[in-house]
Amino acid sequence: MLHRVEISRSALLQSVEQYRSVIGRSQFYAIVKSNAYGHGLRHCVQILSPAVDGFGVNHISEAVQAYDLTDRPFLVMGRFDADEARQLLDLDASRITVVLSDIDEIRQLSELRPDLPFHLKIDTGMGRLGRRGSLLDRVFSYLEEHPDLRWTGIMTHFANVEDVTDQSFAEEQLRLFEEAWQRAQVAAKGRPLIRHAAASAAAMILPQSRLDLVRVGISLYGLWASQATKLSHLSLGGPHLQLRPALRWITKIVQINDLPAASKVGYGCTYQTQQASRIAVLPVGYNEGYDRRLSNRAYVVIGGRRAPVVGRVCMNMIMVDVTHIPDVHAGMDAVLIGRQELDGHSDEMTADAMAELSGTINYETTTRIHPDLKRVVVD
Ligand SMILES: *Cc1c(COP(=O)(O)O)cnc(C)c1O
């Protein structure tokens, strides 16, 4: 096996436990969309099932893929069309809640599965799914006129918690959500509703956003939503979360090349050896999720030491300089994300550092790891 994406069971469970200790009585939903942010949907659902209250996914098909591994409910947060909605026919009403924004969608669901519960999405400032203003009023009126519908909650999503330490935009969103809540309770005519708003960052730093349920994605995997979120969290009093990254990505050296000084490496000849160099070839490239912008910038860890990426990242391969590492040979492990300790040497490439080097965020870095690479659960 040339690739191994190791998922730490204890790191995932530690995140849930840590969150539970700060969020109080809110329900904990683990967000496992996009192959659990690249960590492996089925493995993560299996590990987390005993520890969480439910799972959040983007699409019905993700709930279907993991449905048999847990008895917990799924919240389907993204859009689906009428054809795709037919997958709902096989699922139990106690196990699936969908998120809807508009009267048309509510009608469509009630024709297909009138027994399935749904939450109403409300736009309070994200400008994505959900309605606001007069369109929202119309949805509430419709719900009020149809007391038989299985409407069980309202939700919203924050636009600007991760990128700032000043939370005034989120506070305004919460104020609008509170207004919607007042209106919702009238429209519900006694139907019990729950409400939720917080993803990882808000759940961590905005206590008033925790409400009935928190939807935790990135932090579940032991990663901070951003540096600003980490700083904000640490500046608050009270218990502080201890997060440990749950993922390590490891490949193996497939060839060693001993090249003389002034040799070119890779497409475009963007790298030239300064001295006689030992260059290792690794079977990972942008197809596998190793970003091309890491060309000549990132490093991997081999034998507990840094091996810089030299030349351009190819579609399925990269080259790294291992001249300074003793006893390198084909078949040896190369750590792309994670720490490696070996023979008294230790170094690490974090998902955060890799994201920074490729001009993106940790969310994208782990989500891009190709789903075909084998995930293995450790500890
Ligand atoms: C992805 C997502 C989340 C989780 O966000 P994190 O920042 O990863 O915790 C929560 N709610 C909605 C609606 C989402 O789309």
XYZ file of C-alpha atoms in Angstrom, residues 32 41-46 49 54-57 59-76 87-98 113 115-117:
46
model
C -19.256 14.665 8.158
C -17.084 9.213 5.970
C -17.745 5.638 6.993
C -14.792 5.367 9.387
C -15.667 8.641 11.089
C -19.356 7.798 11.470
C -18.467 4.425 12.949
C -21.602 7.173 16.573
C -26.387 13.081 15.251
C -24.575 13.717 11.985
C -24.746 16.591 9.534
C -24.201 16.007 5.817
C -26.366 15.582 0.499
C -28.852 12.733 0.985
C -26.409 10.344 -0.699
C -23.923 10.928 2.138
C -26.549 9.952 4.697
C -27.352 6.869 2.609
C -23.689 5.821 2.507
C -23.329 5.897 6.286
C -26.898 5.017 7.256
C -26.268 1.379 8.188
C -23.308 2.209 10.454
C -25.172 4.146 13.116
C -28.557 4.484 14.741
C -28.103 8.260 15.046
C -30.118 10.753 12.978
C -28.795 12.662 9.966
C -29.420 16.303 9.142
C -29.210 16.926 5.374
C -33.438 8.376 -2.124
C -35.410 9.612 0.883
C -38.051 6.949 0.221
C -35.899 4.234 1.800
C -34.990 6.135 4.952
C -36.740 6.100 8.293
C -38.439 9.323 9.402
C -36.831 9.015 12.831
C -33.363 9.065 11.232
C -33.497 11.889 8.675
C -34.244 15.579 8.912
C -33.833 17.757 5.830
C -42.661 12.028 2.303
C -43.846 12.157 7.517
C -40.226 13.402 7.192
C -39.252 16.209 9.545
